Amino acid sequence: MRMLVTGGALAGIFALAALLSFFWTPYDVAVLDIAAKLQPPSAAHWFGTDHFGRDVFSMIMVGARVSIAVALVAVGIGMGLGVPLGLAAAASRGSHLDEIIMRGNDLVFAFPALLIAIMITAVFGPSALNAIIAIGIFNIPVFARLTRGAALSLWTRDFILAARVAGKGRVRISLEHILPNLANLLIVQGTIQFSLGILAEAGLSYVGLGAQPPTPSWGRMLAESQTMISFAPWLALFPGFAIVLTVLGLNLMGDGLRDLLDPRIRRARA
Amino acid sequence: MSLLEIRDLGVAIHGTPVLRDVAMSLGAGEVLGVIGESGSGKSMTALAVMGLLPRGAEARGEILLDGTDLRRLSEAQRCAIRGREVSMVFQEPMTALNPLQTIGAQVAETVRVHRATGRREAEAIARATLDRVGLPAERFPLGRYPHELSGGQRQRVVIAMAIALRPRVLVADEPTTALDVTTQAAILRLLRRLVDEDGLGLMLISHDLAVVADTADRLAIMRGGAVVEAGTAEEVFRERRHPYTRALFAASAHRPERLARLARTPLLEVRDLVREYRVARPGFFGGHDAFRAVRGVSFTIRHGESLGLVGESGCGKSTLTRAILGLEALQGGSVALEGEGVHAGEHMPRALRARMQVVFQDPYGSFNPRHRVARLVAEPFHLLDDPPRGAERREAVEAALEDVGLAPADADKFIHEFSGGQRQRIAIARALIIRPKLIILDEAVSALDVQVRAQILDLLADLSARYGLSYLFISHDLTVVRAITDRVMVMQAGEIVEEGRTEAVFAAPAHPYTRALLAAAPVLELSA
Amino acid sequence: MFRYALTRFVSLALSLVVASLLIFFMLEIVPGDPAAYMLGLNASPETVAALRTELGLDAGPVVRYLGWVSGMLTGDFGTSYTYRTPVAEMILDRIQVSLPLALLALALSTLIALPVGIWAASRRGSLADAGVMGATQLGVAVPNFWFAMLLVLVFAVQLRWFSAGGFPGWDAGLLAGLKALTLPAIALALPQASILARVMRSALLDTLGEDFIRTARAKGLTRGQALRRHAVRNALIPVLTIIGLQFSFLLAGAIIIENVFFLPGLGRLVFQAISQRDLVVVESVVMLLVFAVILVTFLVDLAYAAVDPRLRRPH
């Protein structure tokens, strides 16, 4: 419970910052103020300014928007496609459909998100959309495998046999009996993939395969800070902290949710 | 003085007492039977003797081995005694062995942990011990892995590990519960032989009075963490002083009163049923072989009849069940219910499905944990073209619950709020709610404690009389089948080898396999 | 064992074929006319036509695919359009940095993570365990390239123990080469080691709850003996899966980390190729990396069989 609250609070702060940035930021990140460039952290600029004089605190708020949006949509793609595929594979265990889905999964696993992003970018040019697609595709087999594995063990349970004796078909059983019993597992995994998505997005935008200028993103802020790290270390520190704390918060939330939702642990505690 | 003496043993886990003032004693060359239902504390007593209590457990009292209190020894001293002086055999042979090590290495390890012997000498002892427990070298070389052995063979390996150093006390916790009757009889004979040959003291723990009755010299009956009655087996069997002992004996031998309304007309007709599975053939391009799980089975169940189906694990009972229910396609033969053909697949007429229902063994896995009882019990209404709705549906659910001895208010609870016996009642209510003609009971009482089992058998007999239900009663437990069926079939390797009136088959079995089964089944002889 | 290895090998070959088809489709069919794409909008039709002929794009897709694959099988990866050098030579040059970096990081991560995970599991619930869990929780959350920047800040800029980047080449001596790869390898390895240590710990705790551990204890083994002799090897099975998966993360990570340390590896090659629209180079490098990932999956499958006798003799 403590983990869930701490994690939720950490991740919540950045989610709120992202939402708030739509209406208000301390400074406008689109306005360059060369006179105020490379200022260290101060009362006026809490996290300092960059080489164009932009306020780092404001940029981190706007950057949270990109990170969270990309990771969230990518998890949505992974779940939206992976879960139905996994359910279908489990419901038709051993059939050609199952075989095709699982082989396809193995194949996609051989393409790390970075390679997918490299190919898409080489053909279509860089954009935040590429990052979403690349991370989303990578998430599909993660959810498909998890769903299939857990669903297969549910299919052997007697209550599924009872539903079949009650004349229910595979689709209906998948939706009525299998999916609700997977919900906890999917929520926990969703949280973990969300945090991995934030890390992956940061990596992709760091190497220039993600969100493009002038949109601020945490990964690109780090890339730009690199040459200035010896005289303006705050440029490298604060976006990094933002990533670490968001990911840490989400991971803690995932662990907390697992403890809360796992019936084995709950029973042991009762 | 006895070899092992337990005095005033108490155990609490995280402050909750699970054992209170347990006392029992065991002499050399003696078998002490410890009997109790689940939760009676019998396994906890065993673990206390071994010094392997779970985390958070705290023990009091004395456990004396030849006068030395084991509880006063250091952990290092206890390790030196475990496996050499006091050994243990567990219930589940399928998981009791390390899957990654050979059986030879695992038996030899017992020797090498306690004695400074070389590998060769330890292996020689391991070999001799495996021979002793009935695993001869030519068929069971030391290099075998556990997954290459059957359950009974694995249990022999576990026993070999326990007795390799000829310990003085062996604790066996439900050592045969997971095994078939014939295997069970062989393992019990082996244990008795070791007691007689080595002068071993055996603490034999079981939920089954009949299993212990044949083997034990002394008995201790446990309930709720305490010993309610103890003495020589003869005394306990004769006197049965404690009411709980009497109840346990009565329930073990319970036979429900049955008022069968047998009709002449056939309900279910199975003709030459064949069910095959594809299995991979060895060799890379081997393709597939067909494994015949059910090989041409024929039988009939009449209206109001209760037919038993007996057989050991892997004989094809469960496959046959699924084929009858129309859940799996047949490779030959036919199944007809009241003259209408049953064909597998989702296109089987629902009205036909509605005439057959099923109750499974596992009271914990039979229900979707996320639905309330009302929804669980009402699930078969899916089979009706015009199912009752609203208040009418609720009434039907409540009536079904009352039929099986539960309260109407139970409809609003979740399944985890019920005990195993209550869950089995709910499973029966679910089967009953659309008034089927036939209920298939697939090991439906096997997971229950004897007293609960007796109540469920009474309930089944009562429902059959009231609603003219037919049962196909599938079980490995001969006593139960004898108590509840009119006719019985014996299945072996996918075939029905014997069929006849229950009493006739039990009195004069014709087929050698039936005779072997009956001889192996533990019987509780009640003189009074 | 042989049959199992053969089955896995066939699956490896099939995966490679399908993966190559996917890459070919993505980089040669989707762009429409790769030659026009590579030259950009301002190219004259004549130059485009010349490049088409040079790249052999006049042939049909089937012929081109077969040409590409048979070329790779004989070590001919085509010629880079921008550099006018054989791609095979460029890759050979760069892989001398990327592969040692990924392997060094994998070794480092495994060597740190397994003992730490075992140590934490054997002291379950203690302060040491809590410390390991906290540290790894943090380690999992740190992006490796940012961690790399911090390492540069501390060890190169402040302490001046290492140079901030660049690679002297293996000609400068093994030690000089290894020194240049030390910080990058640590940056790559530590976040992965955090994950691996957590997996090792939880796999070990799961195994310690198994029946056969209780059997081992009943034989007279101490807690530590039961852990070392019976639990660790059983717990390695899930750990192997993660090590296999980590290789692909490390490979991707290595490509990113090369940017932090200005290492002349495959990563820098491929990013330059992207900005110059040199599809020939991108195609070959991606295929090579996918090949590496699939090969590692195959090796992990073989390692399973080495650990688990149940896979050696399938029933």
Coordinates of N, CA and C in Angstrom, one line a residue, chain A residues 67-229:
Chain A
S67 N 6.4 12.8 -23.3 CA 6.7 11.5 -22.8 C 5.5 10.7 -22.4
I68 N 4.6 11.3 -21.6 CA 3.5 10.6 -21.1 C 2.5 10.2 -22.3
A69 N 2.3 11.2 -23.2 CA 1.4 10.9 -24.3 C 2.0 9.7 -25.2
V70 N 3.3 9.8 -25.5 CA 3.9 8.7 -26.4 C 3.7 7.4 -25.7
A71 N 4.2 7.3 -24.4 CA 4.1 6.0 -23.7 C 2.7 5.5 -23.5
L72 N 1.8 6.4 -23.2 CA 0.4 6.0 -23.0 C -0.2 5.4 -24.3
V73 N 0.0 6.1 -25.4 CA -0.6 5.6 -26.6 C 0.1 4.3 -27.1
A74 N 1.4 4.2 -26.8 CA 2.1 3.0 -27.2 C 1.6 1.8 -26.4
V75 N 1.3 2.0 -25.1 CA 0.7 0.9 -24.3 C -0.7 0.6 -24.8
G76 N -1.4 1.6 -25.2 CA -2.7 1.4 -25.7 C -2.7 0.5 -27.0
I77 N -1.7 0.9 -27.9 CA -1.6 0.0 -29.1 C -1.2 -1.4 -28.7
G78 N -0.3 -1.5 -27.8 CA 0.2 -2.9 -27.4 C -1.0 -3.7 -26.8
M79 N -1.7 -3.0 -25.9 CA -2.9 -3.8 -25.3 C -4.0 -4.0 -26.3
G80 N -4.3 -3.0 -27.0 CA -5.4 -3.1 -27.9 C -5.3 -4.2 -29.0
L81 N -4.0 -4.4 -29.4 CA -3.8 -5.4 -30.4 C -3.3 -6.7 -29.7
G82 N -2.5 -6.6 -28.7 CA -1.9 -7.8 -28.1 C -2.8 -8.6 -27.3
V83 N -3.7 -8.0 -26.6 CA -4.6 -8.8 -25.7 C -5.6 -9.6 -26.6
P84 N -6.3 -9.0 -27.6 CA -7.2 -9.8 -28.4 C -6.4 -11.0 -29.1
L85 N -5.2 -10.7 -29.6 CA -4.4 -11.7 -30.2 C -4.1 -12.9 -29.3
G86 N -3.7 -12.5 -28.0 CA -3.4 -13.5 -27.0 C -4.6 -14.3 -26.7
L87 N -5.8 -13.6 -26.5 CA -7.0 -14.3 -26.2 C -7.4 -15.3 -27.3
A88 N -7.2 -14.8 -28.6 CA -7.6 -15.7 -29.7 C -6.6 -16.9 -29.8
A89 N -5.3 -16.7 -29.6 CA -4.4 -17.8 -29.6 C -4.7 -18.8 -28.5
A90 N -5.0 -18.3 -27.3 CA -5.3 -19.3 -26.2 C -6.6 -20.0 -26.5
A91 N -7.6 -19.3 -27.1 CA -8.9 -20.0 -27.3 C -8.8 -21.0 -28.4
S92 N -7.8 -20.9 -29.3 CA -7.6 -21.9 -30.4 C -6.3 -22.6 -30.2
R93 N -6.0 -22.9 -29.0 CA -4.7 -23.5 -28.7 C -4.3 -24.7 -29.6
G94 N -3.1 -24.6 -30.1 CA -2.6 -25.7 -30.9 C -3.1 -25.6 -32.4
S95 N -3.9 -24.7 -32.7 CA -4.4 -24.6 -34.1 C -3.4 -23.8 -34.9
H96 N -3.7 -23.7 -36.2 CA -2.8 -22.9 -37.1 C -2.8 -21.4 -36.7
L97 N -4.0 -20.9 -36.3 CA -4.1 -19.5 -35.9 C -3.2 -19.3 -34.7
D98 N -3.2 -20.2 -33.7 CA -2.3 -20.0 -32.5 C -0.9 -20.0 -33.0
E99 N -0.5 -20.9 -33.9 CA 0.9 -21.1 -34.4 C 1.3 -19.8 -35.1
I100 N 0.4 -19.2 -35.9 CA 0.8 -18.0 -36.7 C 1.0 -16.9 -35.7
I101 N 0.0 -16.7 -34.8 CA 0.1 -15.6 -33.8 C 1.4 -15.7 -33.0
M102 N 1.8 -16.9 -32.5 CA 2.9 -17.0 -31.7 C 4.2 -16.8 -32.5
R103 N 4.3 -17.4 -33.8 CA 5.5 -17.2 -34.6 C 5.6 -15.7 -34.9
G104 N 4.5 -15.0 -35.2 CA 4.6 -13.6 -35.5 C 5.1 -12.8 -34.3
N105 N 4.7 -13.2 -33.1 CA 5.2 -12.6 -31.9 C 6.7 -12.8 -31.8
D106 N 7.2 -14.0 -32.0 CA 8.6 -14.2 -31.9 C 9.4 -13.3 -32.8
L107 N 8.8 -13.2 -34.0 CA 9.4 -12.4 -35.0 C 9.6 -10.9 -34.6
V108 N 8.4 -10.4 -34.1 CA 8.5 -9.0 -33.7 C 9.4 -8.8 -32.5
F109 N 9.6 -9.8 -31.7 CA 10.5 -9.7 -30.5 C 11.9 -9.5 -31.0
A110 N 12.2 -10.0 -32.3 CA 13.6 -9.9 -32.8 C 13.9 -8.5 -33.2
F111 N 12.9 -7.6 -33.3 CA 13.1 -6.2 -33.7 C 12.9 -5.3 -32.4
P112 N 14.0 -4.9 -31.8 CA 13.9 -4.0 -30.7 C 13.2 -2.7 -31.2
A113 N 12.6 -2.0 -30.2 CA 11.9 -0.8 -30.6 C 12.8 0.2 -31.4
L114 N 14.1 0.2 -31.0 CA 15.0 1.1 -31.7 C 15.1 0.8 -33.2
L115 N 15.2 -0.5 -33.5 CA 15.4 -0.9 -34.9 C 14.1 -0.5 -35.7
I116 N 13.0 -0.7 -35.1 CA 11.7 -0.4 -35.8 C 11.7 1.1 -36.1
A117 N 12.1 1.9 -35.0 CA 12.2 3.3 -35.2 C 13.2 3.7 -36.2
I118 N 14.3 3.1 -36.3 CA 15.4 3.4 -37.3 C 14.8 3.2 -38.7
M119 N 14.1 2.0 -38.9 CA 13.5 1.8 -40.2 C 12.5 2.8 -40.6
I120 N 11.5 3.1 -39.7 CA 10.5 4.0 -40.0 C 11.1 5.4 -40.3
T121 N 12.0 5.8 -39.5 CA 12.6 7.1 -39.7 C 13.4 7.2 -41.0
A122 N 14.1 6.1 -41.3 CA 14.9 6.1 -42.6 C 13.9 6.3 -43.8
V123 N 12.7 5.9 -43.7 CA 11.8 6.0 -44.8 C 10.9 7.2 -44.7
F124 N 10.4 7.5 -43.5 CA 9.4 8.6 -43.4 C 10.0 9.9 -42.7
G125 N 11.2 9.8 -42.2 CA 11.7 11.0 -41.5 C 11.3 10.9 -40.1
P126 N 12.0 11.7 -39.2 CA 11.8 11.6 -37.8 C 10.5 12.3 -37.3
S127 N 9.8 11.8 -36.3 CA 8.7 12.5 -35.7 C 8.3 11.7 -34.4
A128 N 7.5 12.4 -33.6 CA 7.0 11.7 -32.3 C 6.1 10.5 -32.7
L129 N 5.4 10.6 -33.8 CA 4.6 9.5 -34.2 C 5.4 8.2 -34.4
N130 N 6.6 8.4 -35.0 CA 7.4 7.2 -35.2 C 7.7 6.5 -33.9
A131 N 8.0 7.3 -32.8 CA 8.3 6.8 -31.5 C 7.1 6.0 -31.0
I132 N 5.9 6.6 -31.2 CA 4.7 5.9 -30.8 C 4.5 4.6 -31.5
I133 N 4.7 4.6 -32.8 CA 4.5 3.4 -33.6 C 5.5 2.3 -33.2
A134 N 6.8 2.7 -33.1 CA 7.9 1.8 -32.8 C 7.7 1.2 -31.4
I135 N 7.4 2.0 -30.4 CA 7.2 1.4 -29.0 C 5.9 0.6 -29.0
G136 N 4.9 1.1 -29.7 CA 3.6 0.4 -29.7 C 3.8 -1.0 -30.3
I137 N 4.4 -1.1 -31.4 CA 4.6 -2.4 -32.1 C 5.4 -3.3 -31.1
F138 N 6.4 -2.7 -30.5 CA 7.2 -3.6 -29.5 C 6.3 -4.1 -28.4
N139 N 5.3 -3.3 -28.0 CA 4.4 -3.7 -26.9 C 3.5 -4.9 -27.3
I140 N 3.2 -5.0 -28.6 CA 2.1 -6.0 -29.0 C 2.5 -7.4 -28.5
P141 N 3.7 -7.9 -28.9 CA 4.0 -9.3 -28.4 C 4.1 -9.4 -26.9
V142 N 4.5 -8.3 -26.2 CA 4.6 -8.4 -24.8 C 3.2 -8.8 -24.2
F143 N 2.2 -8.0 -24.7 CA 0.8 -8.3 -24.1 C 0.3 -9.6 -24.7
A144 N 0.6 -9.9 -25.9 CA 0.0 -11.1 -26.5 C 0.5 -12.3 -25.8
R145 N 1.8 -12.4 -25.5 CA 2.4 -13.5 -24.8 C 1.8 -13.6 -23.4
L146 N 1.8 -12.5 -22.7 CA 1.3 -12.5 -21.3 C -0.1 -13.0 -21.3
T147 N -1.0 -12.5 -22.2 CA -2.4 -12.8 -22.2 C -2.5 -14.3 -22.6
R148 N -1.8 -14.8 -23.6 CA -1.9 -16.2 -24.0 C -1.6 -17.1 -22.8
G149 N -0.4 -16.8 -22.2 CA 0.1 -17.7 -21.2 C -0.9 -17.8 -20.0
A150 N -1.4 -16.6 -19.6 CA -2.3 -16.6 -18.4 C -3.7 -17.2 -18.9
A151 N -4.1 -16.9 -20.1 CA -5.4 -17.5 -20.5 C -5.3 -19.0 -20.7
L152 N -4.2 -19.5 -21.1 CA -4.1 -21.0 -21.3 C -4.3 -21.7 -20.0
S153 N -3.7 -21.1 -18.9 CA -3.9 -21.8 -17.6 C -5.4 -21.7 -17.1
L154 N -6.0 -20.5 -17.5 CA -7.4 -20.4 -17.1 C -8.3 -21.4 -17.9
W155 N -7.9 -21.6 -19.2 CA -8.7 -22.5 -20.0 C -8.8 -23.9 -19.5
T156 N -7.8 -24.3 -18.7 CA -7.8 -25.7 -18.1 C -8.6 -25.8 -16.9
R157 N -9.1 -24.6 -16.4 CA -9.8 -24.7 -15.1 C -11.2 -25.2 -15.3
D158 N -11.8 -25.8 -14.3 CA -13.1 -26.4 -14.4 C -14.2 -25.5 -14.7
F159 N -14.1 -24.2 -14.2 CA -15.2 -23.3 -14.4 C -15.4 -23.0 -15.9
I160 N -14.3 -23.1 -16.7 CA -14.4 -22.9 -18.1 C -15.1 -24.1 -18.7
L161 N -14.8 -25.3 -18.2 CA -15.5 -26.5 -18.7 C -17.0 -26.4 -18.4
A162 N -17.3 -25.9 -17.2 CA -18.7 -25.7 -16.8 C -19.4 -24.7 -17.7
A163 N -18.7 -23.7 -18.1 CA -19.3 -22.7 -19.1 C -19.5 -23.4 -20.4
R164 N -18.6 -24.3 -20.8 CA -18.8 -24.9 -22.1 C -20.0 -25.9 -22.0
V165 N -20.1 -26.6 -20.9 CA -21.3 -27.4 -20.7 C -22.5 -26.6 -20.7
A166 N -22.5 -25.3 -20.3 CA -23.6 -24.5 -20.4 C -23.8 -23.9 -21.8
G167 N -23.1 -24.5 -22.7 CA -23.3 -24.1 -24.1 C -22.7 -22.8 -24.6
K168 N -21.7 -22.3 -23.8 CA -21.2 -21.0 -24.3 C -20.0 -21.3 -25.2
G169 N -19.9 -20.4 -26.2 CA -18.8 -20.5 -27.2 C -17.5 -19.9 -26.8
R170 N -16.5 -20.1 -27.6 CA -15.1 -19.6 -27.3 C -15.0 -18.1 -27.1
V171 N -15.7 -17.4 -28.0 CA -15.6 -15.9 -27.9 C -16.2 -15.4 -26.7
R172 N -17.4 -16.0 -26.4 CA -18.2 -15.6 -25.2 C -17.4 -15.9 -24.0
I173 N -16.9 -17.1 -23.9 CA -16.1 -17.5 -22.7 C -14.9 -16.6 -22.6
S174 N -14.2 -16.3 -23.7 CA -13.0 -15.4 -23.6 C -13.4 -14.1 -23.0
L175 N -14.5 -13.5 -23.4 CA -14.9 -12.2 -22.9 C -15.5 -12.3 -21.5
E176 N -16.3 -13.3 -21.3 CA -17.0 -13.3 -20.0 C -16.2 -13.9 -18.8
H177 N -15.4 -14.9 -19.1 CA -14.7 -15.6 -18.1 C -13.2 -15.4 -18.1
I178 N -12.6 -15.3 -19.2 CA -11.1 -15.2 -19.3 C -10.7 -13.8 -19.0
L179 N -11.2 -12.8 -19.8 CA -10.7 -11.5 -19.7 C -10.8 -10.9 -18.3
P180 N -12.0 -11.0 -17.7 CA -12.1 -10.4 -16.3 C -11.1 -10.9 -15.4
N181 N -10.7 -12.2 -15.5 CA -9.8 -12.8 -14.6 C -8.3 -12.4 -15.0
L182 N -8.1 -11.8 -16.1 CA -6.8 -11.3 -16.5 C -6.6 -9.8 -16.2
A183 N -7.7 -9.2 -15.8 CA -7.7 -7.7 -15.7 C -6.5 -7.3 -14.8
N184 N -6.4 -7.9 -13.6 CA -5.4 -7.5 -12.6 C -4.0 -7.5 -13.3
L185 N -3.7 -8.7 -13.9 CA -2.5 -8.9 -14.5 C -2.2 -7.9 -15.5
L186 N -3.2 -7.5 -16.4 CA -3.0 -6.6 -17.4 C -2.7 -5.2 -16.9
I187 N -3.4 -4.8 -15.8 CA -3.2 -3.5 -15.2 C -1.8 -3.4 -14.7
V188 N -1.3 -4.4 -14.0 CA 0.1 -4.4 -13.5 C 1.1 -4.3 -14.7
Q189 N 0.9 -5.2 -15.7 CA 1.8 -5.1 -16.8 C 1.7 -3.8 -17.5
G190 N 0.5 -3.3 -17.7 CA 0.3 -2.0 -18.3 C 1.2 -0.9 -17.7
T191 N 1.2 -0.9 -16.3 CA 2.0 0.1 -15.6 C 3.4 -0.1 -15.9
I192 N 3.9 -1.3 -15.9 CA 5.3 -1.6 -16.2 C 5.7 -1.2 -17.6
Q193 N 4.8 -1.5 -18.6 CA 5.1 -1.1 -20.0 C 5.1 0.4 -20.1
F194 N 4.2 1.0 -19.4 CA 4.1 2.5 -19.4 C 5.5 3.1 -19.0
S195 N 6.1 2.6 -17.9 CA 7.3 3.1 -17.5 C 8.4 2.8 -18.5
L196 N 8.4 1.6 -19.1 CA 9.4 1.2 -20.1 C 9.2 2.1 -21.3
G197 N 8.0 2.5 -21.6 CA 7.7 3.4 -22.7 C 8.3 4.7 -22.5
I198 N 8.2 5.3 -21.3 CA 8.8 6.6 -21.0 C 10.3 6.5 -21.2
L199 N 11.0 5.4 -20.8 CA 12.4 5.2 -21.0 C 12.7 5.1 -22.5
A200 N 11.9 4.3 -23.2 CA 12.2 4.1 -24.6 C 12.0 5.5 -25.4
E201 N 11.0 6.2 -25.0 CA 10.8 7.5 -25.7 C 11.9 8.4 -25.5
A202 N 12.4 8.4 -24.2 CA 13.6 9.3 -23.9 C 14.8 8.9 -24.8
G203 N 15.0 7.6 -24.9 CA 16.1 7.1 -25.7 C 16.0 7.5 -27.1
L204 N 14.8 7.3 -27.7 CA 14.6 7.6 -29.1 C 14.7 9.1 -29.4
S205 N 14.2 9.9 -28.5 CA 14.3 11.4 -28.8 C 15.7 11.8 -28.5
Y206 N 16.4 11.1 -27.6 CA 17.8 11.5 -27.4 C 18.7 11.3 -28.7
V207 N 18.4 10.2 -29.4 CA 19.2 10.0 -30.7 C 18.5 10.6 -31.9
G208 N 17.4 11.4 -31.6 CA 16.8 12.2 -32.7 C 15.8 11.5 -33.5
L209 N 15.3 10.4 -33.0 CA 14.3 9.6 -33.7 C 12.9 9.9 -33.2
G210 N 12.8 10.8 -32.2 CA 11.4 11.0 -31.6 C 10.9 12.4 -31.9
A211 N 10.3 13.1 -30.9 CA 9.8 14.4 -31.1 C 10.8 15.4 -31.6
Q212 N 10.4 16.2 -32.6 CA 11.3 17.1 -33.3 C 11.2 18.5 -32.7
P213 N 12.2 19.3 -32.9 CA 12.2 20.7 -32.5 C 11.1 21.4 -33.2
P214 N 10.4 22.4 -32.6 CA 10.7 23.0 -31.4 C 10.1 22.4 -30.2
T215 N 9.3 21.3 -30.3 CA 8.7 20.6 -29.2 C 9.7 20.2 -28.2
P216 N 9.7 20.6 -26.9 CA 10.7 20.1 -26.0 C 10.4 18.7 -25.6
S217 N 11.4 17.9 -25.5 CA 11.2 16.5 -24.9 C 12.4 16.2 -24.1
W218 N 12.2 15.4 -23.1 CA 13.2 15.1 -22.1 C 14.5 14.5 -22.7
G219 N 14.3 13.6 -23.6 CA 15.4 13.0 -24.3 C 16.2 14.0 -25.1
R220 N 15.5 14.9 -25.8 CA 16.3 15.8 -26.6 C 17.0 16.9 -25.8
M221 N 16.3 17.2 -24.7 CA 17.0 18.2 -23.8 C 18.3 17.6 -23.3
L222 N 18.3 16.3 -23.0 CA 19.6 15.7 -22.6 C 20.6 15.7 -23.7
A223 N 20.1 15.4 -24.9 CA 21.1 15.4 -26.1 C 21.7 16.7 -26.2
E224 N 20.9 17.8 -26.1 CA 21.4 19.2 -26.3 C 22.3 19.6 -25.2
S225 N 22.1 19.0 -24.0 CA 22.9 19.4 -22.8 C 24.3 18.8 -22.9
Q226 N 24.5 17.8 -23.7 CA 25.7 17.0 -23.6 C 27.0 17.8 -23.8
T227 N 27.0 18.7 -24.8 CA 28.2 19.4 -25.1 C 28.5 20.5 -24.0
M228 N 27.4 20.7 -23.2 CA 27.6 21.8 -22.2 C 27.7 21.3 -20.8
I229 N 27.9 20.0 -20.7 CA 27.8 19.3 -19.4 C 28.9 19.8 -18.4

